[in-house]
Every structure is written in structure tokens, then in C-alpha cells.
């Protein structure tokens, strides 16, 4: 009888565990296996059917992302910083009494109507953009309305501050941040971020971040993707006022990695001041001790002459690494007569082969070679659905992990989750693509179980991985900066 009762009990428990398995398929498999084995009921059941492509890809990333052999210890970041006021773009423009009319890009915003036209222009494309607002009083009125608007949120802003904030999540890293840092921004910064006293100022610089959701409509305009439109009247960052403070702080801080951003903020300055400041940037960079890698983070620009000067006036050869997105990459090629420069804009997802051609051209024309004394050896390209890391052979290690880590953080930060939640993301990268259009490239077929694809071209190595795009993003601002910071964190630079 006891034996019968024991068998019946075991059968009942087995049935119960089976019900748990069927009713709670999201329960971690390790928990089910542990429960099953504790009952000594034999091998645990295996879930029926394969994991989703998103689940397989996330699991493959986790296996690929390993720490570099030599890690950064001290990272210095500068020089643009501000407070981001994040708000619904459509709701703010409605509160300002604006209605959707004609769409038109403006290199500089001079009025509320310019703001409305530029916002719907980029909203209709689902593309990110950043513009300078020239009228101080009008901008101040708009900023006050935005800051007090119900639901408006205040965050750390500016590429340098965002990159520094991301690095600060790694508690074993010491992070120096230089920029125009007012009281609100200082309050928002991570405790692990050190700010030199010379960087502190009495008033914050505010940037307005007008967000829109995928499918959001305003009048005849509909956003194909979630994104944001940024504008400001920011004179401190525009003049790169903290550049000298930044460079002078490096001697005492002794970083083993330097990250520079904010060159795009100079678009609001006169041509004469732009030329003068760029020369001072190059001079300042040259004062950084040899052997310390310098990463330059680019951002949205409209001034082709300024972009051309950044490329040609020794800025590119003076930095070791670049970070940029699809708009900045195409604009760079257009400004410096590179490959596919006749393309006015990307038609949907940027073509992988064309992107690869432009990255290759940048490194071949402006990167390190036997005949050129350039430091540039690495480019981290990111767009919504995929990333590419391109490196000159022999100078970087652990780039497979770096590109995977950059893509992974795009999915987790957009969805505000600690790890990838496969149910909240989607795989939208092209399933097949060519690695080049200017020469006979290879055809690649995407395999979610092997998500990082590698190819080579004349001494340059490319690492490609898809991005798991958040279906309902919580916040889009700062994704590019988090991507670049994460990619750098997992990168290892070979000493010269």
C-alpha cells in the first residue's frame, strides 16, 4: 500500500510539474529542471519547438560577449554636456499653437514655423536630427513651455555626458567628464563621474528632445519609426568652451582612453570661428600623450563645409576611432566626395554594401597606412537594425564581442530592461546582403544562431551584427552614445 501511495504521489507531482510547464512556458528552464530533478522523476521535459530567432540571437550574443584581455581603467570624456528635456514632439508643438503644414528641412531654425517644418520633415522619415535655434528669446519661451509641460522629463544630455554616464555603470572604471555642467546636470550625473571644478557653471544648457512613436500621426505625416528631433540655443557647447579645461585635466587624471564629442555643436558659429576652433581642437588633441586612443563621436550635421574641414583639417588623422550613424556617414561621404555621394538619402534601411564601401573608403583615404601618419584605425557604425565595426588589421582586438555588446545595449536600453526580452524586440535586419557594391563583394545570409558576420577587404576587417529592435521603446535619446561607449568598453587597443 505504501509503495502504491508513493507511486501515486510521484505520478501526481509529475502531472503537476507538467501543468506548470505547459501553463508557464516563460518560467526559466533551469527552474523547471531543478524542480523535476528534486522529485527524482527522471530527465526533465524539453520545450517543444525551437526558440524564436530573437531568442536564439540574444543567447548567441551572450556567449560571444567576453571581456578584453586588457581593460580600460580610466576614461576621460568631453566636451559637450547639457540637460535634456524629453517630451512628446506633437504635444509640445500643439501646445505652442502650431499645426502641421509643409515639411522642410532647415539647417538652422530661426522661428517656430521653421521648427514645425523641420520636425514634420524628419518625423515623416522616422529619422533623427539635431538643429540649432538661433533666436535666444524664442527658444527660451519654448524651453519654459516644454520644461513645465505635464510628462516632461529631465535627463543627462550631450554626447560626452551620456557616454560618461554609460561608462560609469562599470564601477571598476574611473570616469572624468568635462563640459559646461550646471547644477541640474551635476545632480543628475552618476556618483562615479568625476567633474573638475573648472567645468562647473551656474546655469545649465537645455536641449529639447521632441520624441515620436512608430506609427504616430500628425496631420498627413506618419512616423515609420520611433525617433526624436533635438534643438537648442546652446552657446557654451557651440563654442566648445570646455576644450582647454578638458585637455589640461588629462595630465593629472592620466586616462588610458579619451573620448571627444561636440564638434557638431559648432554649426551655430561663424565660419571664421569654426576654422579657428578646429585648429585649436587639432592642437589640443596633439597635446594628448602618444599611445592613448582617442575616440571621436560624431552627431547630426548639416554644414558640409564644417564636415569637410573635420575630415581634411587633420581631425580624422588625429583620432584613433570614430562613432557615427547612417545620416552622419552619408553626409560625411557627400561632404568629402566619397563613395555613393550622389545618394541624396537612404531609402529605408541603409544598404549594407554601400555602408561597407564608405567605411572602407574612410579608412583607406584617411586611416593609418604605411604611407600615411594617421592614427585612425577603427569606425563603429550604428543604425536602427544593424551595426558594423570596421578596423585596420593589427590594431584592435575583441571587436566581435564589441559589436555584439553595442547591439545588445541598443535593445536593452531602448526597452529599459536589464537583459534582452525576446518578446519585446524584433529582428528587422536584412536577411541577405552584399558586403560591397563598388567591387565584387560576398553574399551573406543571416543566421540568428551565428549573429556576428566577419569579412575582410584589403587590410580592413568588418564585423556585422543585427540589432534586436525594441517594439515599444521607452526612450530613444542617447542610444548612439550608449552603443559607442559599450563597444569601446569591450574593445582592446593594441599598443603601438
Coordinates of C-alpha atoms in Angstrom, one line a residue:
X1 CA 0.0 0.0 0.0
X2 CA 2.8 2.4 0.9
X3 CA 4.5 1.6 -2.4
X4 CA 1.3 2.3 -4.2
X5 CA 0.8 5.6 -2.4
X6 CA 4.4 6.6 -3.2
X7 CA 3.9 5.9 -6.9
X8 CA 0.6 7.7 -7.0
X9 CA 2.1 10.7 -5.3
X10 CA 5.0 10.8 -7.7
X11 CA 2.6 10.5 -10.6
X12 CA 0.5 13.3 -9.2
X13 CA 3.6 15.6 -8.8
X14 CA 4.8 14.7 -12.3
X15 CA 1.4 15.8 -13.6
X16 CA 1.6 19.0 -11.6
X17 CA 5.0 19.8 -12.9
X18 CA 3.9 19.1 -16.4
X19 CA 1.0 21.5 -15.9
X20 CA 3.4 24.2 -14.7
X21 CA 5.5 23.6 -17.7
X22 CA 2.5 24.0 -20.1
X23 CA 0.9 26.9 -18.3
X24 CA 4.1 28.9 -17.6
X25 CA 6.4 28.4 -20.6
X26 CA 8.2 31.6 -19.7
X27 CA 9.4 30.0 -16.4
X28 CA 13.2 29.6 -16.7
X29 CA 14.2 26.1 -17.9
X30 CA 16.8 25.9 -15.1
X31 CA 14.0 26.2 -12.5
X32 CA 11.9 23.5 -14.2
X33 CA 14.9 21.2 -14.4
X34 CA 15.7 21.8 -10.7
X35 CA 12.1 21.1 -9.6
X36 CA 11.9 18.0 -11.7
X37 CA 15.2 16.5 -10.6
X38 CA 14.4 17.2 -6.9
X39 CA 11.4 14.9 -7.3
X40 CA 13.7 12.2 -8.9
X41 CA 11.3 11.8 -11.8
X42 CA 14.0 11.2 -14.5
X43 CA 15.1 13.6 -17.3
X44 CA 13.3 16.9 -17.5
X45 CA 11.0 17.6 -20.4
X46 CA 12.4 19.7 -23.3
X47 CA 10.2 22.6 -24.5
X48 CA 8.6 21.8 -27.8
X49 CA 9.7 23.8 -30.9
X50 CA 12.8 25.9 -31.4
X51 CA 13.4 29.3 -29.8
X52 CA 12.4 32.4 -31.7
X53 CA 15.0 34.0 -33.9
X54 CA 15.2 36.8 -31.4
X55 CA 15.8 34.4 -28.5
X56 CA 18.5 32.5 -30.4
X57 CA 20.2 35.7 -31.4
X58 CA 20.2 37.1 -27.8
X59 CA 21.6 33.8 -26.5
X60 CA 24.3 33.7 -29.1
X61 CA 25.3 37.3 -28.2
X62 CA 25.6 36.3 -24.5
X63 CA 28.1 33.5 -25.5
X64 CA 30.1 35.8 -27.7
X65 CA 30.5 38.8 -25.4
X66 CA 33.6 38.3 -23.4
X67 CA 35.9 40.8 -21.6
X68 CA 39.0 42.0 -23.4
X69 CA 42.4 40.8 -22.1
X70 CA 43.4 44.4 -21.4
X71 CA 40.7 46.6 -19.9
X72 CA 40.4 50.3 -19.7
X73 CA 41.0 51.7 -16.1
X74 CA 40.5 55.4 -16.5
X75 CA 38.4 57.1 -19.2
X76 CA 38.2 60.8 -19.9
X77 CA 35.2 62.2 -21.8
X78 CA 34.5 65.7 -23.1
X79 CA 33.3 68.2 -24.1
X80 CA 29.5 68.7 -24.7
X81 CA 27.1 68.3 -21.8
X82 CA 23.6 69.6 -21.1
X83 CA 20.2 68.8 -19.6
X84 CA 17.8 67.0 -22.0
X85 CA 14.1 67.9 -21.6
X86 CA 12.3 65.0 -23.2
X87 CA 8.7 65.5 -24.3
X88 CA 6.2 64.4 -27.0
X89 CA 7.0 66.4 -30.1
X90 CA 3.5 66.5 -31.4
X91 CA 2.0 67.5 -28.0
X92 CA 4.6 70.3 -27.5
X93 CA 4.0 71.8 -31.0
X94 CA 0.3 71.6 -30.4
X95 CA 0.8 73.4 -27.0
X96 CA 2.7 76.1 -28.9
X97 CA -0.3 76.7 -31.2
X98 CA 1.4 75.1 -34.2
X99 CA -0.3 72.8 -36.8
X100 CA 1.2 70.5 -39.4
X101 CA 1.8 72.3 -42.6
X102 CA 4.6 72.0 -45.2
X103 CA 7.6 69.8 -44.5
X104 CA 11.0 71.3 -45.0
X105 CA 14.5 70.8 -43.6
X106 CA 16.3 73.9 -42.1
X107 CA 20.0 73.9 -41.4
X108 CA 19.3 76.5 -38.7
X109 CA 16.0 77.2 -37.0
X110 CA 15.0 80.9 -36.8
X111 CA 11.4 80.7 -35.8
X112 CA 8.5 78.5 -34.6
X113 CA 7.4 77.8 -38.1
X114 CA 10.9 76.6 -39.0
X115 CA 10.7 74.2 -36.0
X116 CA 7.3 72.9 -37.2
X117 CA 8.5 72.3 -40.8
X118 CA 11.8 70.6 -39.8
X119 CA 10.0 68.4 -37.2
X120 CA 7.5 67.0 -39.6
X121 CA 10.1 66.6 -42.3
X122 CA 12.1 64.2 -40.1
X123 CA 9.1 62.7 -38.4
X124 CA 7.8 61.6 -41.8
X125 CA 11.1 59.8 -42.5
X126 CA 11.4 58.4 -39.0
X127 CA 14.9 59.9 -38.8
X128 CA 16.8 61.5 -36.0
X129 CA 18.1 65.1 -36.4
X130 CA 19.6 67.9 -34.4
X131 CA 19.4 71.6 -35.1
X132 CA 20.5 75.0 -33.7
X133 CA 17.8 77.5 -32.8
X134 CA 19.2 81.0 -33.5
X135 CA 16.7 83.2 -31.6
X136 CA 17.6 83.2 -27.9
X137 CA 14.3 84.7 -26.6
X138 CA 12.0 82.5 -28.7
X139 CA 14.0 79.4 -27.7
X140 CA 13.8 80.4 -24.0
X141 CA 10.0 80.7 -24.3
X142 CA 9.7 77.3 -26.0
X143 CA 12.1 75.7 -23.4
X144 CA 10.0 77.1 -20.5
X145 CA 6.8 75.7 -22.0
X146 CA 8.5 72.3 -22.6
X147 CA 10.1 72.1 -19.1
X148 CA 6.8 72.8 -17.3
X149 CA 4.7 70.6 -19.7
X150 CA 3.0 67.6 -18.0
X151 CA 5.0 64.5 -18.5
X152 CA 8.2 66.4 -19.5
X153 CA 11.3 64.5 -18.2
X154 CA 14.8 65.8 -17.4
X155 CA 17.8 63.7 -18.2
X156 CA 21.6 63.9 -18.6
X157 CA 22.2 65.1 -22.1
X158 CA 25.1 65.8 -24.6
X159 CA 27.1 63.1 -26.2
X160 CA 30.1 63.4 -23.8
X161 CA 27.9 63.4 -20.7
X162 CA 25.8 60.4 -22.0
X163 CA 28.9 58.4 -22.9
X164 CA 30.5 59.2 -19.5
X165 CA 27.3 58.2 -17.8
X166 CA 27.3 54.9 -19.6
X167 CA 30.9 54.2 -18.7
X168 CA 30.1 55.0 -15.1
X169 CA 27.8 51.9 -14.9
X170 CA 31.0 49.9 -14.8
X171 CA 32.1 50.5 -11.2
X172 CA 35.7 49.4 -11.8
X173 CA 36.2 52.3 -14.2
X174 CA 37.2 55.8 -13.2
X175 CA 35.4 58.4 -15.4
X176 CA 36.3 62.1 -15.9
X177 CA 33.8 64.3 -17.5
X178 CA 34.5 67.9 -18.8
X179 CA 31.8 70.1 -20.2
X180 CA 29.5 73.0 -19.3
X181 CA 27.9 71.4 -16.2
X182 CA 25.3 73.4 -14.3
X183 CA 23.5 72.5 -11.0
X184 CA 20.7 70.4 -12.5
X185 CA 23.1 68.3 -14.7
X186 CA 25.5 67.8 -11.8
X187 CA 22.6 66.5 -9.7
X188 CA 21.7 64.0 -12.5
X189 CA 25.2 62.6 -13.0
X190 CA 26.2 59.2 -11.6
X191 CA 28.3 59.4 -8.4
X192 CA 31.1 57.6 -10.3
X193 CA 31.6 60.5 -12.7
X194 CA 34.3 63.0 -11.6
X195 CA 33.8 66.6 -12.7
X196 CA 36.7 69.1 -12.5
X197 CA 35.7 72.2 -10.6
X198 CA 36.6 74.3 -13.7
X199 CA 33.8 72.6 -15.6
X200 CA 31.0 73.7 -13.2
X201 CA 28.9 76.7 -14.1
X202 CA 25.9 78.5 -12.6
X203 CA 23.4 77.9 -15.4
X204 CA 22.5 74.7 -17.3
X205 CA 22.4 74.4 -21.0
X206 CA 19.0 72.9 -22.0
X207 CA 18.3 70.8 -25.1
X208 CA 14.7 70.0 -26.2
X209 CA 14.2 66.4 -27.3
X210 CA 10.9 66.0 -29.3
X211 CA 10.1 62.3 -29.4
X212 CA 7.6 60.5 -31.6
X213 CA 6.4 56.9 -31.6
X214 CA 6.4 54.4 -34.5
X215 CA 3.1 54.9 -36.4
X216 CA 2.4 58.2 -34.6
X217 CA 0.4 60.6 -36.9
X218 CA 0.1 64.4 -37.0
X219 CA -2.0 65.7 -39.8
X220 CA -0.8 64.0 -43.1
X221 CA 2.5 62.9 -41.5
X222 CA 3.1 59.4 -40.1
X223 CA 6.3 58.3 -38.4
X224 CA 7.6 54.9 -39.8
X225 CA 10.0 54.5 -36.8
X226 CA 10.2 55.9 -33.3
X227 CA 12.8 58.6 -33.1
X228 CA 13.5 62.1 -32.0
X229 CA 14.2 65.7 -33.1
X230 CA 16.6 67.7 -31.0
X231 CA 17.1 71.5 -30.9
X232 CA 18.8 74.0 -28.7
X233 CA 20.2 77.5 -28.3
X234 CA 23.5 76.3 -26.8
X235 CA 26.4 78.7 -26.9
X236 CA 28.7 77.1 -24.4
X237 CA 28.8 73.8 -26.2
X238 CA 28.7 75.5 -29.5
X239 CA 31.9 77.3 -28.8
X240 CA 33.4 74.2 -27.2
X241 CA 34.3 76.4 -24.2
X242 CA 35.5 73.5 -22.1
X243 CA 38.0 72.1 -24.6
X244 CA 41.1 73.6 -22.9
X245 CA 39.8 72.6 -19.4
X246 CA 39.4 69.1 -20.7
X247 CA 42.9 68.8 -22.2
X248 CA 44.5 70.4 -19.1
X249 CA 42.7 67.9 -16.8
X250 CA 44.2 64.9 -18.6
X251 CA 47.7 65.3 -17.2
X252 CA 46.5 64.8 -13.6
X253 CA 43.8 62.2 -14.5
X254 CA 46.1 60.0 -16.6
X255 CA 43.4 58.3 -18.7
X256 CA 44.1 55.3 -20.9
X257 CA 41.2 56.2 -23.2
X258 CA 39.9 59.6 -24.3
X259 CA 36.5 60.2 -25.8
X260 CA 35.8 63.5 -27.6
X261 CA 32.5 64.8 -28.9
X262 CA 30.7 68.1 -29.6
X263 CA 32.2 69.2 -32.9
X264 CA 28.8 69.3 -34.5
X265 CA 27.7 71.9 -32.0
X266 CA 29.9 74.5 -33.8
X267 CA 27.4 74.7 -36.7
X268 CA 25.8 77.7 -35.0
X269 CA 29.1 79.6 -35.1
X270 CA 30.5 81.8 -37.9
X271 CA 32.8 80.2 -40.5
X272 CA 35.8 82.1 -39.1
X273 CA 35.2 80.9 -35.6
X274 CA 34.7 77.3 -36.9
X275 CA 38.0 77.3 -38.7
X276 CA 39.8 78.8 -35.7
X277 CA 38.3 76.4 -33.2
X278 CA 39.0 73.3 -35.4
X279 CA 42.7 74.3 -35.5
X280 CA 42.6 74.6 -31.7
X281 CA 41.0 71.2 -31.5
X282 CA 43.8 69.6 -33.5
X283 CA 46.4 71.4 -31.4
X284 CA 44.7 70.3 -28.2
X285 CA 44.5 66.7 -29.4
X286 CA 48.2 66.7 -30.3
X287 CA 49.0 67.6 -26.7
X288 CA 47.4 64.2 -25.6
X289 CA 50.3 61.8 -24.9
X290 CA 51.0 59.4 -27.8
X291 CA 49.6 55.9 -27.2
X292 CA 46.3 57.0 -25.6
X293 CA 43.5 56.1 -28.0
X294 CA 41.1 59.0 -28.9
X295 CA 37.6 58.2 -29.9
X296 CA 35.6 60.9 -31.8
X297 CA 31.8 60.7 -31.6
X298 CA 30.1 62.4 -34.4
X299 CA 26.5 63.7 -34.4
X300 CA 23.9 65.1 -36.8
X301 CA 25.2 67.9 -39.0
X302 CA 24.0 70.0 -42.0
X303 CA 27.1 72.2 -42.7
X304 CA 29.1 70.4 -45.5
X305 CA 32.0 72.8 -45.2
X306 CA 32.3 72.1 -41.5
X307 CA 32.2 68.3 -42.0
X308 CA 34.7 68.6 -44.8
X309 CA 37.0 70.6 -42.6
X310 CA 36.7 68.0 -39.8
X311 CA 37.7 65.3 -42.3
X312 CA 40.5 67.2 -44.0
X313 CA 41.9 69.6 -41.4
X314 CA 43.8 66.8 -39.6
X315 CA 41.0 66.0 -37.2
X316 CA 40.4 62.5 -38.6
X317 CA 44.1 61.6 -38.7
X318 CA 44.5 62.8 -35.1
X319 CA 41.9 60.5 -33.6
X320 CA 42.0 56.7 -33.3
X321 CA 38.4 55.7 -33.5
X322 CA 35.1 57.1 -34.9
X323 CA 31.4 56.6 -33.9
X324 CA 28.6 57.6 -36.2
X325 CA 25.2 56.7 -37.6
X326 CA 23.7 56.4 -41.1
X327 CA 22.9 60.0 -41.5
X328 CA 26.4 61.2 -40.4
X329 CA 28.1 58.5 -42.6
X330 CA 26.3 59.5 -45.8
X331 CA 26.7 63.2 -45.0
X332 CA 30.4 62.7 -44.5
X333 CA 30.7 60.9 -47.9
X334 CA 28.7 63.7 -49.6
X335 CA 30.9 66.4 -48.0
X336 CA 34.2 64.8 -48.9
X337 CA 33.3 63.3 -52.3
X338 CA 33.3 59.7 -51.1
X339 CA 31.5 56.6 -52.4
X340 CA 27.8 56.8 -53.1
X341 CA 27.9 60.6 -52.5
X342 CA 25.2 61.1 -55.2
X343 CA 22.7 59.4 -53.0
X344 CA 20.5 62.1 -51.5
X345 CA 19.3 60.0 -48.6
X346 CA 19.0 56.4 -47.6
X347 CA 15.8 54.7 -48.9
X348 CA 14.7 52.8 -45.8
X349 CA 17.3 50.6 -44.2
X350 CA 20.8 51.7 -45.3
X351 CA 22.3 49.2 -47.8
X352 CA 25.0 47.1 -46.0
X353 CA 27.2 47.0 -49.1
X354 CA 27.1 50.8 -49.6
X355 CA 27.8 51.4 -45.9
X356 CA 30.7 49.0 -46.1
X357 CA 32.1 50.8 -49.2
X358 CA 32.0 54.2 -47.3
X359 CA 33.6 52.8 -44.2
X360 CA 36.3 51.2 -46.3
X361 CA 36.9 54.4 -48.1
X362 CA 37.3 56.4 -44.9
X363 CA 39.9 54.0 -43.5
X364 CA 41.7 53.8 -46.8
X365 CA 41.7 57.5 -47.5
X366 CA 42.1 58.9 -44.0
X367 CA 43.1 55.9 -41.8
X368 CA 46.5 54.6 -40.9
X369 CA 48.7 53.0 -43.6
X370 CA 52.4 52.5 -44.4
X371 CA 52.4 55.8 -46.4
X372 CA 50.2 57.9 -44.1
X373 CA 50.9 59.0 -40.5
X374 CA 47.2 58.8 -39.4
X375 CA 46.1 57.3 -36.1
X376 CA 42.6 56.4 -37.4
X377 CA 42.1 52.6 -37.3
X378 CA 38.5 52.0 -36.1
X379 CA 35.0 53.0 -37.0
X380 CA 31.8 51.9 -35.2
X381 CA 28.8 52.4 -37.4
X382 CA 25.3 52.0 -36.0
X383 CA 21.8 52.2 -37.5
X384 CA 18.4 51.1 -36.2
X385 CA 18.6 47.5 -37.4
X386 CA 22.3 46.6 -37.6
X387 CA 25.8 47.7 -36.6
X388 CA 29.2 47.4 -38.3
X389 CA 32.7 47.7 -36.7
X390 CA 35.5 48.3 -39.3
X391 CA 39.1 48.1 -38.2
X392 CA 42.5 48.3 -39.8
X393 CA 44.1 45.0 -39.2
X394 CA 46.7 44.7 -36.4
X395 CA 45.4 47.5 -34.1
X396 CA 42.3 46.2 -32.3
X397 CA 41.2 43.0 -30.6
X398 CA 37.9 41.7 -29.2
X399 CA 35.9 43.5 -31.9
X400 CA 33.5 40.6 -32.3
X401 CA 32.4 41.0 -28.7
X402 CA 32.4 44.8 -29.0
X403 CA 30.0 44.9 -31.9
X404 CA 27.7 42.4 -30.2
X405 CA 27.8 44.3 -26.9
X406 CA 26.9 47.6 -28.7
X407 CA 24.0 45.9 -30.4
X408 CA 22.8 44.3 -27.2
X409 CA 22.8 47.5 -25.3
X410 CA 20.6 49.1 -28.0
X411 CA 17.9 46.6 -27.3
X412 CA 18.1 46.7 -23.6
X413 CA 18.3 50.5 -23.2
X414 CA 15.5 51.2 -25.7
X415 CA 13.2 48.7 -23.8
X416 CA 14.6 49.7 -20.4
X417 CA 15.3 46.1 -19.5
X418 CA 18.4 44.6 -17.8
X419 CA 18.6 41.8 -20.4
X420 CA 17.1 41.2 -23.8
X421 CA 13.4 40.3 -23.6
X422 CA 12.8 38.3 -26.8
X423 CA 9.1 39.1 -26.6
X424 CA 9.6 42.8 -26.7
X425 CA 12.1 43.0 -29.6
X426 CA 12.1 42.1 -33.3
X427 CA 14.8 41.1 -35.8
X428 CA 14.5 43.6 -38.7
X429 CA 17.9 43.4 -40.3
X430 CA 18.2 42.3 -43.9
X431 CA 18.1 38.5 -44.2
X432 CA 20.6 38.7 -47.2
X433 CA 23.0 41.3 -48.2
X434 CA 26.1 42.0 -50.3
X435 CA 29.3 43.1 -48.5
X436 CA 30.2 45.7 -51.2
X437 CA 28.7 47.4 -54.3
X438 CA 31.9 49.1 -55.6
X439 CA 33.6 45.7 -56.0
X440 CA 32.5 42.0 -56.2
X441 CA 31.5 41.5 -52.6
X442 CA 30.2 38.4 -50.9
X443 CA 26.6 37.5 -50.4
X444 CA 25.8 36.9 -46.7
X445 CA 22.7 35.1 -45.5
X446 CA 21.8 36.0 -41.9
X447 CA 21.8 33.2 -39.3
X448 CA 20.4 34.3 -35.9
X449 CA 22.4 31.5 -34.1
X450 CA 25.6 33.0 -35.5
X451 CA 24.8 36.7 -35.5
X452 CA 28.2 38.2 -36.0
X453 CA 29.4 38.1 -39.6
X454 CA 33.1 38.8 -40.4
X455 CA 34.6 39.7 -43.7
X456 CA 37.9 41.2 -44.9
X457 CA 38.9 43.7 -47.6
X458 CA 42.5 44.9 -48.3
X459 CA 43.7 45.0 -44.7
X460 CA 40.4 46.1 -43.2
X461 CA 38.2 43.7 -41.1
X462 CA 34.4 44.2 -40.9
X463 CA 32.2 42.8 -38.1
X464 CA 28.5 42.9 -38.7
X465 CA 25.6 42.1 -36.3
X466 CA 21.9 42.7 -36.4
X467 CA 20.1 44.7 -33.7
X468 CA 17.1 43.4 -31.9
X469 CA 14.8 46.5 -32.2
X470 CA 12.6 47.3 -29.3
X471 CA 8.9 47.1 -30.4
X472 CA 7.7 49.7 -27.9
X473 CA 10.8 51.8 -27.0
X474 CA 10.7 53.7 -23.7
X475 CA 13.3 56.3 -24.7
X476 CA 15.4 56.7 -27.9
X477 CA 17.7 59.6 -26.8
X478 CA 21.3 58.6 -26.1
X479 CA 21.2 55.2 -27.8
X480 CA 24.0 56.0 -30.1
X481 CA 26.2 57.2 -27.3
X482 CA 25.4 54.1 -25.2
X483 CA 26.2 51.9 -28.2
X484 CA 29.6 53.6 -28.8
X485 CA 30.5 53.5 -25.1
X486 CA 29.6 49.8 -24.8
X487 CA 31.5 49.0 -27.9
X488 CA 34.6 50.8 -26.6
X489 CA 34.3 49.2 -23.2
X490 CA 34.7 45.7 -24.8
X491 CA 37.4 46.9 -27.2
X492 CA 41.1 46.3 -26.8
X493 CA 43.6 48.5 -28.5
X494 CA 47.0 47.0 -29.3
X495 CA 49.8 49.2 -28.0
X496 CA 51.9 50.8 -30.8

